Amino acid sequence: MPAFSATTPGKIILLGEHAVVYGQPAIAVPVNDVQARAVVRPEVHREPGSLRLLAPQIELDATHADLPEGHPLRAAISGVMAELDIPHMPACTIHITSTIPIAAGLGSSAAVTAAVIRAVAGFLGQPLPLEKVSSLTHEVEKIHHGTPSGIDNAVVTYNQPIWFEKDKPIRPLSIAQPFTLVIADSGRSAATRETVAAVREAYQAEREHYQALFDNIGTLVQQANTALKAGDIPALGLLMDKNHHLLQDMEVSSPELDRLVNQARMAGALGAKLSGGGRGGNIIALVEENGADKVAKAAQQAGASHTITTTVSAS
Ligand code: PMV
């Protein structure tokens, strides 16, 4: 049984986070500049069933059986074994590495899980269809995030820009013009589980107000879809700005994120917003092709710990 490896990208949500949990559409794109990778190697000298997991970045060196019940990696591997009806794994080591910042809204947990699922299934000689990789990853995301909409597992598995609505088949997005984004990390990590829970609490307390915010975000996502189809990048920027205002109103922004957004706009960004769960993590700024360096520098001066410039291709 030869070694098998799988690589998955990070992701950002272009528009629609949080509202997507309440049934509105959202748009997400993969970020291949950062990636998670899982390599499964056979261990011919070890007992069958012996499965070792190595993830040096999170200081993990454990056997599958040692991991507590409910550990996301244990759940990912058990999910594949159950799906393929494999009671015992052949002896192997799974080596996991990732360049995707953790708890930053870049889909790190979904990307690691999807890479492990694909690598284990491939190693067993039974690669799974993408739809199945995505749904198994979604199950594991529930351990990380509580009630994830499913957008992260979908975009990292399919590795293409998507139009996403909860509990509906994903739709690939038509993008007429490539565009460039600067992703700037506030340096503060934030648990999506907590921001999603905070929004739920606020929604329960102020239903009408929050429902209106979700509906307005849904409208912006529809308009962004039209702008992307038409290659109208300045219009996309304005819609991102409006989406950020609605997220501020939803109380998922933070002074750090607002500062990064403002500085990016002042440095020439066509639009900017927080991306992901918020209260930390990243902002994204839409930039003219030759304006990326200036915006990245402005974000760093405004406190960004790290920036990534990425181009989304036409599709
Ligand atoms: O923080 P991230 O990138 O995992 O994004 C979460 C997106 C939310 O809409 C806030 C939650 C979800 O499950 O869709």
Tab-separated table of C-alpha atoms and ligand atoms in Angstrom:
chain	number	residue	atom	x	y	z
A	1	MET	CA	0.000	0.000	0.000
A	2	PRO	CA	1.816	3.178	-1.139
A	3	ALA	CA	1.892	6.489	0.748
A	4	PHE	CA	-0.885	8.941	-0.125
A	5	SER	CA	-1.053	12.693	0.381
A	6	ALA	CA	-3.777	15.326	0.060
A	7	THR	CA	-3.613	19.107	0.101
A	8	THR	CA	-6.487	21.527	0.714
A	9	PRO	CA	-6.582	25.326	0.513
A	10	GLY	CA	-7.543	27.941	3.075
A	11	LYS	CA	-10.613	30.053	2.321
A	12	ILE	CA	-12.192	33.409	2.893
A	13	ILE	CA	-15.820	34.432	2.915
A	14	LEU	CA	-16.212	37.253	0.421
A	15	LEU	CA	-19.668	38.260	1.647
A	16	GLY	CA	-22.444	36.770	3.747
A	17	GLU	CA	-20.930	35.369	6.962
A	18	HIS	CA	-23.275	34.931	9.913
A	19	ALA	CA	-26.374	35.627	7.786
A	20	VAL	CA	-25.562	32.325	6.040
A	21	VAL	CA	-26.274	30.476	9.307
A	22	TYR	CA	-29.847	31.856	9.039
A	23	GLY	CA	-30.446	30.682	5.480
A	24	GLN	CA	-29.093	33.628	3.479
A	25	PRO	CA	-26.627	32.990	0.622
A	26	ALA	CA	-22.902	33.637	0.974
A	27	ILE	CA	-19.933	33.710	-1.369
A	28	ALA	CA	-16.631	32.074	-0.469
A	29	VAL	CA	-13.376	31.634	-2.366
A	30	PRO	CA	-10.437	29.290	-1.787
A	31	VAL	CA	-7.047	30.765	-0.859
A	32	ASN	CA	-4.361	28.498	-2.269
A	33	ASP	CA	-1.560	30.697	-0.922
A	34	VAL	CA	-2.032	28.832	2.373
A	35	GLN	CA	-2.678	25.100	2.603
A	36	ALA	CA	-3.197	22.104	4.854
A	37	ARG	CA	-1.552	18.823	3.951
A	38	ALA	CA	-1.948	15.269	5.218
A	39	VAL	CA	0.403	12.438	4.249
A	40	VAL	CA	-0.433	8.835	5.130
A	41	ARG	CA	2.532	6.424	5.091
A	42	PRO	CA	2.342	2.665	5.582
A	43	GLU	CA	4.229	1.212	8.593
A	44	VAL	CA	4.985	-2.356	7.585
A	45	HIS	CA	6.753	-3.157	10.858
A	46	ARG	CA	3.845	-2.202	13.084
A	47	GLU	CA	0.801	-4.170	14.147
A	48	PRO	CA	-2.283	-3.833	11.887
A	49	GLY	CA	-4.639	-1.255	13.360
A	50	SER	CA	-1.761	0.821	14.735
A	51	LEU	CA	-2.350	4.368	13.532
A	52	ARG	CA	-0.080	7.201	14.622
A	53	LEU	CA	-0.911	10.864	14.141
A	54	LEU	CA	1.764	13.524	13.977
A	55	ALA	CA	0.899	17.232	13.858
A	56	PRO	CA	4.022	19.023	15.073
A	57	GLN	CA	2.431	22.503	14.866
A	58	ILE	CA	-0.088	21.606	17.548
A	59	GLU	CA	2.421	19.350	19.339
A	60	LEU	CA	0.347	16.277	18.635
A	61	ASP	CA	1.967	12.844	18.597
A	62	ALA	CA	-0.654	10.258	19.470
A	63	THR	CA	-2.247	7.051	18.323
A	64	HIS	CA	-5.791	7.117	17.014
A	65	ALA	CA	-6.945	5.124	20.049
A	66	ASP	CA	-5.227	7.554	22.461
A	67	LEU	CA	-7.176	10.542	21.195
A	68	PRO	CA	-10.206	11.285	23.342
A	69	GLU	CA	-13.646	10.435	22.006
A	70	GLY	CA	-14.886	13.560	20.215
A	71	HIS	CA	-11.408	14.744	19.174
A	72	PRO	CA	-11.837	16.211	15.663
A	73	LEU	CA	-8.984	14.186	14.133
A	74	ARG	CA	-10.237	10.983	15.707
A	75	ALA	CA	-13.709	11.783	14.385
A	76	ALA	CA	-12.339	12.505	10.884
A	77	ILE	CA	-10.545	9.158	10.667
A	78	SER	CA	-13.415	7.205	12.229
A	79	GLY	CA	-15.776	8.927	9.776
A	80	VAL	CA	-13.795	7.647	6.779
A	81	MET	CA	-13.488	4.131	8.250
A	82	ALA	CA	-17.255	3.978	8.879
A	83	GLU	CA	-18.024	5.351	5.415
A	84	LEU	CA	-15.780	2.760	3.742
A	85	ASP	CA	-16.714	-0.011	6.155
A	86	ILE	CA	-13.097	-0.556	7.264
A	87	PRO	CA	-13.033	-1.999	10.799
A	88	HIS	CA	-9.202	-1.805	11.185
A	89	MET	CA	-6.775	0.522	9.478
A	90	PRO	CA	-3.573	-0.954	8.037
A	91	ALA	CA	-0.640	0.222	10.208
A	92	CYS	CA	0.255	3.755	9.158
A	93	THR	CA	1.387	7.220	10.234
A	94	ILE	CA	-0.565	10.349	9.289
A	95	HIS	CA	1.581	13.469	9.172
A	96	ILE	CA	-0.383	16.738	9.223
A	97	THR	CA	1.040	20.183	8.446
A	98	SER	CA	-0.625	23.483	7.658
A	99	THR	CA	0.319	27.028	6.752
A	100	ILE	CA	-3.236	28.267	7.392
A	101	PRO	CA	-3.426	30.535	10.464
A	102	ILE	CA	-5.554	28.925	13.200
A	103	ALA	CA	-8.801	30.545	14.463
A	104	ALA	CA	-8.425	33.396	11.992
A	105	GLY	CA	-11.395	32.894	9.653
A	106	LEU	CA	-9.292	31.180	6.993
A	107	GLY	CA	-10.888	27.762	7.294
A	108	SER	CA	-7.971	26.040	8.990
A	109	SER	CA	-10.036	23.401	10.810
A	110	ALA	CA	-12.079	22.471	7.738
A	111	ALA	CA	-8.975	22.343	5.530
A	112	VAL	CA	-7.062	20.064	7.921
A	113	THR	CA	-10.070	17.767	8.304
A	114	ALA	CA	-10.740	17.563	4.557
A	115	ALA	CA	-7.038	16.862	3.873
A	116	VAL	CA	-7.010	14.028	6.437
A	117	ILE	CA	-10.249	12.533	5.071
A	118	ARG	CA	-9.008	12.619	1.484
A	119	ALA	CA	-5.580	11.255	2.391
A	120	VAL	CA	-6.938	8.374	4.491
A	121	ALA	CA	-9.519	7.372	1.860
A	122	GLY	CA	-6.871	7.611	-0.881
A	123	PHE	CA	-4.413	5.548	1.174
A	124	LEU	CA	-7.092	2.869	1.552
A	125	GLY	CA	-7.400	2.839	-2.244
A	126	GLN	CA	-10.972	4.157	-2.123
A	127	PRO	CA	-10.941	7.910	-2.850
A	128	LEU	CA	-14.241	9.496	-1.853
A	129	PRO	CA	-16.339	11.761	-4.093
A	130	LEU	CA	-16.003	15.458	-3.184
A	131	GLU	CA	-19.588	15.606	-1.962
A	132	LYS	CA	-18.808	12.897	0.596
A	133	VAL	CA	-15.504	14.525	1.660
A	134	SER	CA	-17.435	17.745	2.211
A	135	SER	CA	-20.244	16.130	4.227
A	136	LEU	CA	-17.823	14.134	6.423
A	137	THR	CA	-15.841	17.338	7.007
A	138	HIS	CA	-19.058	19.135	7.923
A	139	GLU	CA	-19.726	16.529	10.640
A	140	VAL	CA	-16.290	17.207	12.131
A	141	GLU	CA	-16.799	20.982	11.845
A	142	LYS	CA	-19.737	20.556	14.226
A	143	ILE	CA	-17.226	19.538	16.915
A	144	HIS	CA	-15.216	22.702	16.252
A	145	HIS	CA	-18.010	25.186	15.675
A	146	GLY	CA	-21.262	23.862	17.102
A	147	THR	CA	-23.680	24.719	14.290
A	148	PRO	CA	-21.564	25.459	11.210
A	149	SER	CA	-23.472	26.425	8.074
A	150	GLY	CA	-21.298	24.108	5.962
A	151	ILE	CA	-19.660	26.853	3.894
A	152	ASP	CA	-16.099	26.177	5.064
A	153	ASN	CA	-16.106	22.449	4.328
A	154	ALA	CA	-17.682	23.100	0.909
A	155	VAL	CA	-15.214	25.714	-0.332
A	156	VAL	CA	-12.053	23.944	0.867
A	157	THR	CA	-13.216	20.596	-0.522
A	158	TYR	CA	-14.297	21.863	-3.946
A	159	ASN	CA	-11.394	24.343	-4.137
A	160	GLN	CA	-13.344	26.812	-6.254
A	161	PRO	CA	-15.325	30.021	-5.684
A	162	ILE	CA	-18.808	29.056	-4.558
A	163	TRP	CA	-22.292	30.405	-4.013
A	164	PHE	CA	-23.448	28.724	-0.838
A	165	GLU	CA	-26.833	28.308	0.796
A	166	LYS	CA	-27.271	26.100	3.832
A	167	ASP	CA	-28.680	22.638	3.076
A	168	LYS	CA	-28.644	23.265	-0.690
A	169	PRO	CA	-26.238	21.946	-3.318
A	170	ILE	CA	-23.313	24.330	-3.769
A	171	ARG	CA	-23.060	26.330	-7.007
A	172	PRO	CA	-19.760	27.215	-8.669
A	173	LEU	CA	-19.530	30.960	-9.177
A	174	SER	CA	-19.087	32.716	-12.472
A	175	ILE	CA	-16.339	35.345	-12.211
A	176	ALA	CA	-15.815	37.482	-15.311
A	177	GLN	CA	-12.724	39.399	-14.128
A	178	PRO	CA	-9.919	38.225	-11.867
A	179	PHE	CA	-9.550	40.323	-8.734
A	180	THR	CA	-6.980	40.748	-5.995
A	181	LEU	CA	-7.520	40.700	-2.252
A	182	VAL	CA	-5.234	41.636	0.603
A	183	ILE	CA	-6.014	39.497	3.632
A	184	ALA	CA	-4.789	41.129	6.841
A	185	ASP	CA	-4.661	39.320	10.165
A	186	SER	CA	-5.639	41.334	13.242
A	187	GLY	CA	-3.313	39.076	15.237
A	188	ARG	CA	-6.152	38.292	17.594
A	189	SER	CA	-7.625	34.804	17.386
A	190	ALA	CA	-11.349	34.425	17.877
A	191	ALA	CA	-13.447	31.294	18.230
A	192	THR	CA	-16.162	31.160	15.568
A	193	ARG	CA	-18.215	29.011	17.950
A	194	GLU	CA	-18.381	31.985	20.340
A	195	THR	CA	-19.266	34.669	17.796
A	196	VAL	CA	-21.935	32.427	16.256
A	197	ALA	CA	-23.366	31.840	19.749
A	198	ALA	CA	-23.279	35.586	20.516
A	199	VAL	CA	-25.159	36.374	17.307
A	200	ARG	CA	-27.745	33.709	18.165
A	201	GLU	CA	-28.281	35.243	21.594
A	202	ALA	CA	-28.611	38.737	20.130
A	203	TYR	CA	-31.001	37.437	17.447
A	204	GLN	CA	-33.175	35.845	20.121
A	205	ALA	CA	-33.234	39.118	22.068
A	206	GLU	CA	-33.870	41.383	19.045
A	207	ARG	CA	-35.386	39.213	16.359
A	208	GLU	CA	-36.657	41.895	14.038
A	209	HIS	CA	-33.453	43.895	14.001
A	210	TYR	CA	-31.268	40.862	13.390
A	211	GLN	CA	-33.606	39.395	10.784
A	212	ALA	CA	-33.394	42.705	8.895
A	213	LEU	CA	-29.579	42.587	9.090
A	214	PHE	CA	-29.536	39.037	7.715
A	215	ASP	CA	-31.965	39.950	4.919
A	216	ASN	CA	-29.921	43.016	3.966
A	217	ILE	CA	-26.754	40.954	3.861
A	218	GLY	CA	-28.539	38.412	1.640
A	219	THR	CA	-29.412	41.228	-0.770
A	220	LEU	CA	-25.770	42.370	-0.880
A	221	VAL	CA	-24.684	38.817	-1.689
A	222	GLN	CA	-27.163	38.687	-4.591
A	223	GLN	CA	-25.809	42.013	-5.871
A	224	ALA	CA	-22.216	40.787	-5.488
A	225	ASN	CA	-23.058	37.762	-7.603
A	226	THR	CA	-24.297	40.090	-10.353
A	227	ALA	CA	-21.175	42.283	-10.028
A	228	LEU	CA	-18.866	39.250	-10.268
A	229	LYS	CA	-20.708	37.953	-13.331
A	230	ALA	CA	-20.393	41.362	-14.977
A	231	GLY	CA	-16.744	41.848	-13.938
A	232	ASP	CA	-17.732	45.041	-12.087
A	233	ILE	CA	-14.989	45.044	-9.453
A	234	PRO	CA	-15.622	48.587	-8.098
A	235	ALA	CA	-19.260	47.598	-7.442
A	236	LEU	CA	-18.016	44.529	-5.550
A	237	GLY	CA	-15.875	46.815	-3.371
A	238	LEU	CA	-18.859	48.995	-2.428
A	239	LEU	CA	-20.873	45.908	-1.533
A	240	MET	CA	-18.050	44.674	0.726
A	241	ASP	CA	-18.043	48.051	2.508
A	242	LYS	CA	-21.790	47.816	3.050
A	243	ASN	CA	-21.440	44.239	4.315
A	244	HIS	CA	-18.857	45.408	6.872
A	245	HIS	CA	-21.263	48.076	8.167
A	246	LEU	CA	-23.953	45.452	8.671
A	247	LEU	CA	-21.465	43.193	10.479
A	248	GLN	CA	-20.544	46.129	12.725
A	249	ASP	CA	-24.222	46.559	13.443
A	250	MET	CA	-24.350	42.856	14.283
A	251	GLU	CA	-21.569	43.525	16.813
A	252	VAL	CA	-19.112	41.011	15.418
A	253	SER	CA	-16.460	43.549	14.450
A	254	SER	CA	-13.836	44.910	16.858
A	255	PRO	CA	-11.747	48.090	17.133
A	256	GLU	CA	-8.763	46.223	15.629
A	257	LEU	CA	-10.783	44.985	12.643
A	258	ASP	CA	-12.363	48.416	12.098
A	259	ARG	CA	-8.946	50.057	12.152
A	260	LEU	CA	-7.602	47.619	9.546
A	261	VAL	CA	-10.665	48.141	7.343
A	262	ASN	CA	-10.381	51.935	7.561
A	263	GLN	CA	-6.658	52.009	6.876
A	264	ALA	CA	-7.052	49.658	3.914
A	265	ARG	CA	-9.720	51.947	2.430
A	266	MET	CA	-7.568	55.025	3.014
A	267	ALA	CA	-4.674	53.286	1.246
A	268	GLY	CA	-6.827	52.877	-1.863
A	269	ALA	CA	-8.756	49.641	-1.353
A	270	LEU	CA	-11.951	49.475	-3.427
A	271	GLY	CA	-13.722	47.974	-0.417
A	272	ALA	CA	-12.909	46.152	2.804
A	273	LYS	CA	-14.631	44.072	5.445
A	274	LEU	CA	-14.003	41.577	8.193
A	275	SER	CA	-14.153	37.986	6.968
A	276	GLY	CA	-15.324	34.939	8.923
A	277	GLY	CA	-16.652	34.854	12.448
A	278	GLY	CA	-15.222	38.277	13.412
A	279	ARG	CA	-14.163	39.867	16.739
A	280	GLY	CA	-10.674	38.872	15.626
A	281	GLY	CA	-9.184	36.992	12.714
A	282	ASN	CA	-8.856	38.648	9.330
A	283	ILE	CA	-10.125	41.464	7.206
A	284	ILE	CA	-10.137	41.316	3.409
A	285	ALA	CA	-9.509	44.337	1.211
A	286	LEU	CA	-10.315	44.393	-2.499
A	287	VAL	CA	-7.483	46.150	-4.332
A	288	GLU	CA	-6.470	47.276	-7.794
A	289	GLU	CA	-3.819	44.938	-9.158
A	290	ASN	CA	-0.993	47.438	-8.580
A	291	GLY	CA	-2.383	48.695	-5.262
A	292	ALA	CA	-1.857	45.563	-3.179
A	293	ASP	CA	1.536	46.491	-1.687
A	294	LYS	CA	0.330	49.892	-0.507
A	295	VAL	CA	-2.745	48.398	1.175
A	296	ALA	CA	-0.722	45.550	2.733
A	297	LYS	CA	1.774	48.075	4.126
A	298	ALA	CA	-1.027	50.272	5.498
A	299	ALA	CA	-2.594	47.234	7.173
A	300	GLN	CA	0.734	46.290	8.745
A	301	GLN	CA	1.159	49.839	10.037
A	302	ALA	CA	-2.367	49.625	11.463
A	303	GLY	CA	-1.383	46.533	13.460
A	304	ALA	CA	-1.829	43.570	11.108
A	305	SER	CA	0.398	40.711	12.240
A	306	HIS	CA	0.474	39.174	8.807
A	307	THR	CA	-0.877	39.846	5.313
A	308	ILE	CA	-1.517	37.612	2.324
A	309	THR	CA	-2.145	38.929	-1.182
A	310	THR	CA	-4.185	36.557	-3.278
A	311	THR	CA	-5.755	36.728	-6.731
A	312	VAL	CA	-9.083	35.097	-7.493
A	313	SER	CA	-9.061	33.902	-11.103
A	314	ALA	CA	-11.889	34.217	-13.572
A	315	SER	CA	-14.071	31.110	-13.638
B	1	PMV	O1	-14.713	31.989	11.115
B	1	PMV	P1	-14.924	31.153	9.894
B	1	PMV	O2	-14.109	31.519	8.739
B	1	PMV	O3	-14.937	29.693	10.176
B	1	PMV	O4	-16.362	31.533	9.303
B	1	PMV	C1	-17.509	31.336	9.969
B	1	PMV	C2	-18.631	31.784	9.106
B	1	PMV	C3	-19.914	31.942	9.887
B	1	PMV	O5	-20.881	32.344	8.940
B	1	PMV	C4	-19.768	33.013	10.940
B	1	PMV	C5	-20.339	30.651	10.544
B	1	PMV	C6	-20.772	29.571	9.583
B	1	PMV	O6	-20.823	28.417	10.024
B	1	PMV	O7	-21.112	29.858	8.435
